[in-house]
């Protein structure tokens, strides 16, 4: 039985299975799951997989467990460069820049003057 590897990464995430290894690479972070003595990789471009605007790229195949993490990340990144959706997402994320506006900063200052966030009731 063949396993569609990108579906395997999705299945790991749905089931809450954490990666066996996480590495900082030049593109972002590389999550690796050890599966049948090989690595299945997910390249996260952005702070983390849960950060808004993060781009998740999954490997189309498995890698020998002796392959260096940066080499896996380079391969995943290079293989997805032909995908127009990834290019558009990368361009959009770069164009967004900071999402802090003057209105947001002003509202935060006003809330701070009023005492900030209300404390949670701990009696419940």
Short mmCIF file of N, CA and C in Angstrom, two decimals:
data_model
loop_
_atom_site.label_atom_id
_atom_site.label_comp_id
_atom_site.label_asym_id
_atom_site.label_seq_id
_atom_site.Cartn_x
_atom_site.Cartn_y
_atom_site.Cartn_z
N UNK A 1 0.84 -1.18 0.00
CA UNK A 1 0.00 0.00 0.00
C UNK A 1 0.89 1.24 0.00
N UNK A 2 0.65 2.16 -0.94
CA UNK A 2 1.41 3.40 -0.99
C UNK A 2 0.69 4.48 -0.21
N UNK A 3 1.46 5.31 0.48
CA UNK A 3 0.89 6.41 1.24
C UNK A 3 1.20 7.69 0.50
N UNK A 4 0.17 8.51 0.30
CA UNK A 4 0.39 9.82 -0.29
C UNK A 4 0.99 10.69 0.80
N UNK A 5 2.25 11.05 0.66
CA UNK A 5 2.99 11.67 1.75
C UNK A 5 2.44 13.01 2.22
N UNK A 6 2.05 13.94 1.35
CA UNK A 6 1.48 15.18 1.89
C UNK A 6 0.25 14.90 2.76
N UNK A 7 -0.52 13.86 2.40
CA UNK A 7 -1.66 13.47 3.22
C UNK A 7 -1.20 12.94 4.57
N UNK A 8 -0.03 12.31 4.60
CA UNK A 8 0.50 11.79 5.86
C UNK A 8 0.80 12.95 6.81
N UNK A 9 1.40 14.03 6.32
CA UNK A 9 1.69 15.19 7.17
C UNK A 9 0.38 15.77 7.69
N UNK A 10 -0.61 15.90 6.82
CA UNK A 10 -1.92 16.41 7.22
C UNK A 10 -2.53 15.51 8.29
N UNK A 11 -2.42 14.21 8.10
CA UNK A 11 -2.97 13.25 9.08
C UNK A 11 -2.25 13.38 10.42
N UNK A 12 -0.93 13.57 10.40
CA UNK A 12 -0.19 13.76 11.65
C UNK A 12 -0.71 15.00 12.38
N UNK A 13 -0.89 16.08 11.63
CA UNK A 13 -1.36 17.33 12.24
C UNK A 13 -2.77 17.17 12.82
N UNK A 14 -3.67 16.54 12.07
CA UNK A 14 -5.04 16.35 12.53
C UNK A 14 -5.05 15.53 13.82
N UNK A 15 -4.21 14.53 13.90
CA UNK A 15 -4.17 13.67 15.08
C UNK A 15 -3.33 14.25 16.22
N UNK A 16 -2.74 15.42 15.98
CA UNK A 16 -1.95 16.07 17.02
C UNK A 16 -0.61 15.41 17.26
N UNK A 17 -0.09 14.72 16.25
CA UNK A 17 1.21 14.07 16.38
C UNK A 17 2.30 15.11 16.09
N UNK A 18 3.06 15.42 17.09
CA UNK A 18 4.12 16.42 16.95
C UNK A 18 5.26 15.86 16.09
N UNK A 19 5.98 16.74 15.41
CA UNK A 19 7.13 16.27 14.63
C UNK A 19 8.17 15.63 15.55
N UNK A 20 8.89 14.67 15.02
CA UNK A 20 9.96 14.03 15.78
C UNK A 20 11.15 14.97 15.93
N UNK A 21 11.36 15.82 14.94
CA UNK A 21 12.46 16.79 14.98
C UNK A 21 12.00 18.10 14.35
N UNK A 22 12.53 19.19 14.86
CA UNK A 22 12.30 20.51 14.27
C UNK A 22 13.67 21.18 14.15
N UNK A 23 13.93 21.75 12.98
CA UNK A 23 15.22 22.39 12.73
C UNK A 23 15.01 23.79 12.18
N UNK A 24 15.84 24.72 12.61
CA UNK A 24 15.85 26.07 12.05
C UNK A 24 16.68 25.99 10.77
N UNK A 25 16.08 26.39 9.64
CA UNK A 25 16.78 26.39 8.36
C UNK A 25 16.67 27.79 7.76
N UNK A 26 17.40 28.05 6.69
CA UNK A 26 17.43 29.41 6.15
C UNK A 26 16.07 29.89 5.64
N UNK A 27 15.18 28.98 5.26
CA UNK A 27 13.86 29.36 4.76
C UNK A 27 12.84 29.57 5.90
N UNK A 28 13.13 29.05 7.08
CA UNK A 28 12.19 29.13 8.20
C UNK A 28 12.44 27.98 9.16
N UNK A 29 11.44 27.13 9.36
CA UNK A 29 11.56 25.97 10.23
C UNK A 29 11.21 24.71 9.44
N UNK A 30 11.90 23.64 9.74
CA UNK A 30 11.65 22.37 9.09
C UNK A 30 11.18 21.37 10.14
N UNK A 31 9.98 20.85 9.95
CA UNK A 31 9.44 19.80 10.82
C UNK A 31 9.65 18.47 10.13
N UNK A 32 10.14 17.49 10.88
CA UNK A 32 10.39 16.16 10.31
C UNK A 32 9.70 15.10 11.16
N UNK A 33 8.99 14.23 10.49
CA UNK A 33 8.38 13.07 11.12
C UNK A 33 9.14 11.84 10.64
N UNK A 34 9.52 10.98 11.55
CA UNK A 34 10.20 9.74 11.20
C UNK A 34 9.13 8.70 10.89
N UNK A 35 9.17 8.18 9.68
CA UNK A 35 8.15 7.24 9.22
C UNK A 35 8.86 6.14 8.44
N UNK A 36 8.77 4.91 8.91
CA UNK A 36 9.40 3.76 8.25
C UNK A 36 10.88 4.03 7.96
N UNK A 37 11.58 4.59 8.97
CA UNK A 37 13.01 4.86 8.91
C UNK A 37 13.38 5.90 7.85
N UNK A 38 12.42 6.72 7.43
CA UNK A 38 12.68 7.84 6.53
C UNK A 38 12.01 9.08 7.11
N UNK A 39 12.39 10.23 6.59
CA UNK A 39 11.79 11.49 7.05
C UNK A 39 10.73 11.96 6.08
N UNK A 40 9.64 12.44 6.63
CA UNK A 40 8.64 13.17 5.86
C UNK A 40 8.73 14.60 6.37
N UNK A 41 8.91 15.54 5.46
CA UNK A 41 9.19 16.90 5.88
C UNK A 41 8.07 17.89 5.60
N UNK A 42 8.08 18.94 6.41
CA UNK A 42 7.17 20.08 6.24
C UNK A 42 8.00 21.33 6.48
N UNK A 43 8.06 22.19 5.48
CA UNK A 43 8.80 23.44 5.59
C UNK A 43 7.83 24.55 5.95
N UNK A 44 8.10 25.23 7.05
CA UNK A 44 7.24 26.33 7.51
C UNK A 44 7.97 27.63 7.23
N UNK A 45 7.40 28.43 6.35
CA UNK A 45 7.97 29.74 6.05
C UNK A 45 7.15 30.74 6.84
N UNK A 46 7.73 31.32 7.86
CA UNK A 46 7.04 32.20 8.79
C UNK A 46 7.44 31.80 10.21
N UNK A 47 6.85 32.46 11.20
CA UNK A 47 7.20 32.18 12.59
C UNK A 47 6.93 30.74 12.99
N UNK A 48 5.68 30.30 12.78
CA UNK A 48 5.30 28.92 13.12
C UNK A 48 4.12 28.53 12.25
N UNK A 49 3.78 27.26 12.27
CA UNK A 49 2.68 26.76 11.45
C UNK A 49 1.35 27.40 11.82
N UNK A 50 1.23 27.89 13.06
CA UNK A 50 -0.04 28.47 13.50
C UNK A 50 -0.08 29.98 13.34
N UNK A 51 1.00 30.60 12.91
CA UNK A 51 1.04 32.04 12.72
C UNK A 51 0.29 32.42 11.45
N UNK A 52 -0.62 33.41 11.53
CA UNK A 52 -1.30 33.85 10.31
C UNK A 52 -0.29 34.29 9.25
N UNK A 53 -0.50 33.88 8.03
CA UNK A 53 0.39 34.23 6.93
C UNK A 53 1.52 33.25 6.72
N UNK A 54 1.66 32.26 7.61
CA UNK A 54 2.72 31.26 7.44
C UNK A 54 2.40 30.40 6.21
N UNK A 55 3.43 29.98 5.53
CA UNK A 55 3.28 29.13 4.35
C UNK A 55 3.83 27.76 4.70
N UNK A 56 3.02 26.72 4.52
CA UNK A 56 3.43 25.35 4.81
C UNK A 56 3.66 24.61 3.51
N UNK A 57 4.84 24.07 3.35
CA UNK A 57 5.16 23.28 2.17
C UNK A 57 5.52 21.88 2.63
N UNK A 58 4.86 20.88 2.06
CA UNK A 58 5.16 19.51 2.45
C UNK A 58 5.96 18.82 1.36
N UNK A 59 6.72 17.83 1.79
CA UNK A 59 7.55 17.10 0.84
C UNK A 59 6.67 16.19 0.00
N UNK A 60 7.08 15.99 -1.23
CA UNK A 60 6.36 15.08 -2.12
C UNK A 60 6.87 13.67 -2.01
N UNK A 61 7.85 13.46 -1.18
CA UNK A 61 8.43 12.14 -1.01
C UNK A 61 9.11 12.04 0.33
N UNK A 62 9.72 10.92 0.58
CA UNK A 62 10.42 10.69 1.83
C UNK A 62 11.92 10.87 1.61
N UNK A 63 12.62 11.18 2.67
CA UNK A 63 14.07 11.40 2.62
C UNK A 63 14.76 10.41 3.53
N UNK A 64 15.94 9.98 3.14
CA UNK A 64 16.73 9.09 3.99
C UNK A 64 16.98 9.79 5.32
N UNK A 65 16.95 9.03 6.39
CA UNK A 65 17.11 9.66 7.70
C UNK A 65 18.53 10.16 7.95
N UNK A 66 19.41 10.06 6.98
CA UNK A 66 20.77 10.60 7.08
C UNK A 66 20.92 11.90 6.29
N UNK A 67 19.84 12.33 5.62
CA UNK A 67 19.89 13.57 4.83
C UNK A 67 19.92 14.77 5.77
N UNK A 68 20.85 15.71 5.56
CA UNK A 68 20.90 16.90 6.42
C UNK A 68 19.62 17.73 6.30
N UNK A 69 19.15 18.32 7.40
CA UNK A 69 17.91 19.10 7.39
C UNK A 69 17.90 20.22 6.35
N UNK A 70 19.00 20.96 6.20
CA UNK A 70 19.01 22.05 5.24
C UNK A 70 18.84 21.53 3.81
N UNK A 71 19.39 20.38 3.53
CA UNK A 71 19.24 19.78 2.21
C UNK A 71 17.78 19.40 1.94
N UNK A 72 17.11 18.88 2.95
CA UNK A 72 15.68 18.55 2.81
C UNK A 72 14.88 19.83 2.57
N UNK A 73 15.16 20.87 3.37
CA UNK A 73 14.44 22.14 3.23
C UNK A 73 14.67 22.74 1.84
N UNK A 74 15.90 22.71 1.36
CA UNK A 74 16.20 23.23 0.02
C UNK A 74 15.41 22.48 -1.05
N UNK A 75 15.32 21.15 -0.91
CA UNK A 75 14.61 20.34 -1.88
C UNK A 75 13.11 20.64 -1.87
N UNK A 76 12.52 20.72 -0.67
CA UNK A 76 11.08 21.03 -0.57
C UNK A 76 10.81 22.40 -1.17
N UNK A 77 11.64 23.38 -0.84
CA UNK A 77 11.45 24.75 -1.34
C UNK A 77 11.59 24.79 -2.86
N UNK A 78 12.61 24.13 -3.38
CA UNK A 78 12.86 24.16 -4.83
C UNK A 78 11.73 23.47 -5.58
N UNK A 79 11.23 22.35 -5.07
CA UNK A 79 10.15 21.63 -5.74
C UNK A 79 8.86 22.43 -5.78
N UNK A 80 8.65 23.31 -4.81
CA UNK A 80 7.40 24.07 -4.80
C UNK A 80 7.49 25.39 -5.54
N UNK A 81 8.65 25.75 -6.05
CA UNK A 81 8.76 27.02 -6.76
C UNK A 81 8.01 27.04 -8.08
N UNK A 82 7.74 25.88 -8.64
CA UNK A 82 6.95 25.83 -9.87
C UNK A 82 5.46 26.02 -9.61
N UNK A 83 5.06 25.97 -8.35
CA UNK A 83 3.65 26.11 -7.98
C UNK A 83 3.32 27.60 -7.90
N UNK A 84 2.47 28.08 -8.79
CA UNK A 84 2.10 29.50 -8.82
C UNK A 84 1.44 29.95 -7.52
N UNK A 85 0.69 29.07 -6.89
CA UNK A 85 0.02 29.42 -5.63
C UNK A 85 1.05 29.77 -4.56
N UNK A 86 2.13 28.98 -4.47
CA UNK A 86 3.17 29.25 -3.47
C UNK A 86 3.82 30.59 -3.77
N UNK A 87 4.10 30.87 -5.04
CA UNK A 87 4.71 32.14 -5.40
C UNK A 87 3.80 33.30 -5.03
N UNK A 88 2.50 33.17 -5.33
CA UNK A 88 1.56 34.25 -5.01
C UNK A 88 1.48 34.46 -3.50
N UNK A 89 1.44 33.35 -2.74
CA UNK A 89 1.38 33.47 -1.28
C UNK A 89 2.64 34.12 -0.74
N UNK A 90 3.80 33.73 -1.27
CA UNK A 90 5.06 34.33 -0.83
C UNK A 90 5.08 35.82 -1.11
N UNK A 91 4.66 36.21 -2.31
CA UNK A 91 4.63 37.62 -2.68
C UNK A 91 3.65 38.39 -1.80
N UNK A 92 2.48 37.80 -1.53
CA UNK A 92 1.47 38.46 -0.70
C UNK A 92 1.96 38.64 0.72
N UNK A 93 2.58 37.61 1.28
CA UNK A 93 3.08 37.69 2.65
C UNK A 93 4.17 38.75 2.76
N UNK A 94 5.03 38.85 1.77
CA UNK A 94 6.09 39.85 1.79
C UNK A 94 5.50 41.26 1.67
N UNK A 95 4.44 41.40 0.88
CA UNK A 95 3.82 42.70 0.68
C UNK A 95 3.09 43.20 1.92
N UNK A 96 2.59 42.26 2.75
CA UNK A 96 1.84 42.65 3.94
C UNK A 96 2.70 43.40 4.94
N UNK A 97 3.89 42.92 5.16
CA UNK A 97 4.77 43.55 6.14
C UNK A 97 4.13 43.52 7.51
N UNK A 98 4.28 44.60 8.25
CA UNK A 98 3.73 44.70 9.59
C UNK A 98 2.24 44.97 9.53
N UNK A 99 1.48 44.33 10.40
CA UNK A 99 0.04 44.54 10.42
C UNK A 99 -0.38 45.50 11.53
N UNK A 100 0.58 46.17 12.16
CA UNK A 100 0.28 47.15 13.20
C UNK A 100 -0.02 48.48 12.53
N UNK A 101 -1.18 49.05 12.84
CA UNK A 101 -1.54 50.35 12.27
C UNK A 101 -1.51 51.38 13.39
N UNK A 102 -1.53 52.64 13.01
CA UNK A 102 -1.57 53.72 14.01
C UNK A 102 -2.86 53.65 14.81
N UNK A 103 -3.97 53.30 14.16
CA UNK A 103 -5.26 53.20 14.85
C UNK A 103 -5.19 52.10 15.93
N UNK A 104 -4.57 51.00 15.59
CA UNK A 104 -4.45 49.88 16.54
C UNK A 104 -3.56 50.29 17.72
N UNK A 105 -2.46 50.95 17.44
CA UNK A 105 -1.55 51.40 18.50
C UNK A 105 -2.22 52.42 19.39
N UNK A 106 -3.00 53.33 18.79
CA UNK A 106 -3.72 54.34 19.56
C UNK A 106 -4.76 53.71 20.48
N UNK A 107 -5.49 52.73 19.96
CA UNK A 107 -6.49 52.03 20.77
C UNK A 107 -5.82 51.31 21.94
N UNK A 108 -4.66 50.70 21.71
CA UNK A 108 -3.94 50.01 22.77
C UNK A 108 -3.49 50.99 23.85
N UNK A 109 -3.04 52.18 23.45
CA UNK A 109 -2.64 53.19 24.43
C UNK A 109 -3.83 53.64 25.28
N UNK A 110 -4.96 53.88 24.63
CA UNK A 110 -6.18 54.29 25.35
C UNK A 110 -6.62 53.21 26.33
N UNK A 111 -6.61 51.96 25.91
CA UNK A 111 -6.98 50.86 26.81
C UNK A 111 -6.02 50.76 27.99
N UNK A 112 -4.75 51.04 27.75
CA UNK A 112 -3.76 51.02 28.83
C UNK A 112 -4.05 52.10 29.87
N UNK A 113 -4.50 53.26 29.42
CA UNK A 113 -4.84 54.35 30.34
C UNK A 113 -6.02 53.97 31.23
N UNK A 114 -6.88 53.11 30.72
CA UNK A 114 -8.07 52.68 31.47
C UNK A 114 -7.77 51.48 32.36
N UNK A 115 -6.53 51.07 32.42
CA UNK A 115 -6.18 49.95 33.28
C UNK A 115 -5.86 48.68 32.54
N UNK A 116 -5.96 48.70 31.22
CA UNK A 116 -5.61 47.52 30.44
C UNK A 116 -6.71 46.47 30.41
N UNK A 117 -6.32 45.26 30.12
CA UNK A 117 -7.27 44.15 30.01
C UNK A 117 -7.86 43.83 31.39
N UNK A 118 -9.18 43.64 31.45
CA UNK A 118 -9.79 43.28 32.75
C UNK A 118 -9.27 41.93 33.23
N UNK A 119 -9.13 41.80 34.53
CA UNK A 119 -8.65 40.53 35.10
C UNK A 119 -9.77 39.49 35.03
N UNK A 120 -9.36 38.24 34.85
CA UNK A 120 -10.33 37.15 34.84
C UNK A 120 -10.81 36.87 36.26
N UNK A 121 -12.07 36.53 36.39
CA UNK A 121 -12.63 36.16 37.67
C UNK A 121 -12.17 34.75 38.00
N UNK A 122 -11.38 34.58 39.04
CA UNK A 122 -10.82 33.26 39.37
C UNK A 122 -11.68 32.50 40.37
N UNK A 123 -12.88 33.02 40.69
CA UNK A 123 -13.74 32.32 41.63
C UNK A 123 -14.50 31.17 41.00
N UNK A 124 -14.57 31.15 39.66
CA UNK A 124 -15.34 30.10 38.97
C UNK A 124 -14.61 28.79 38.94
#
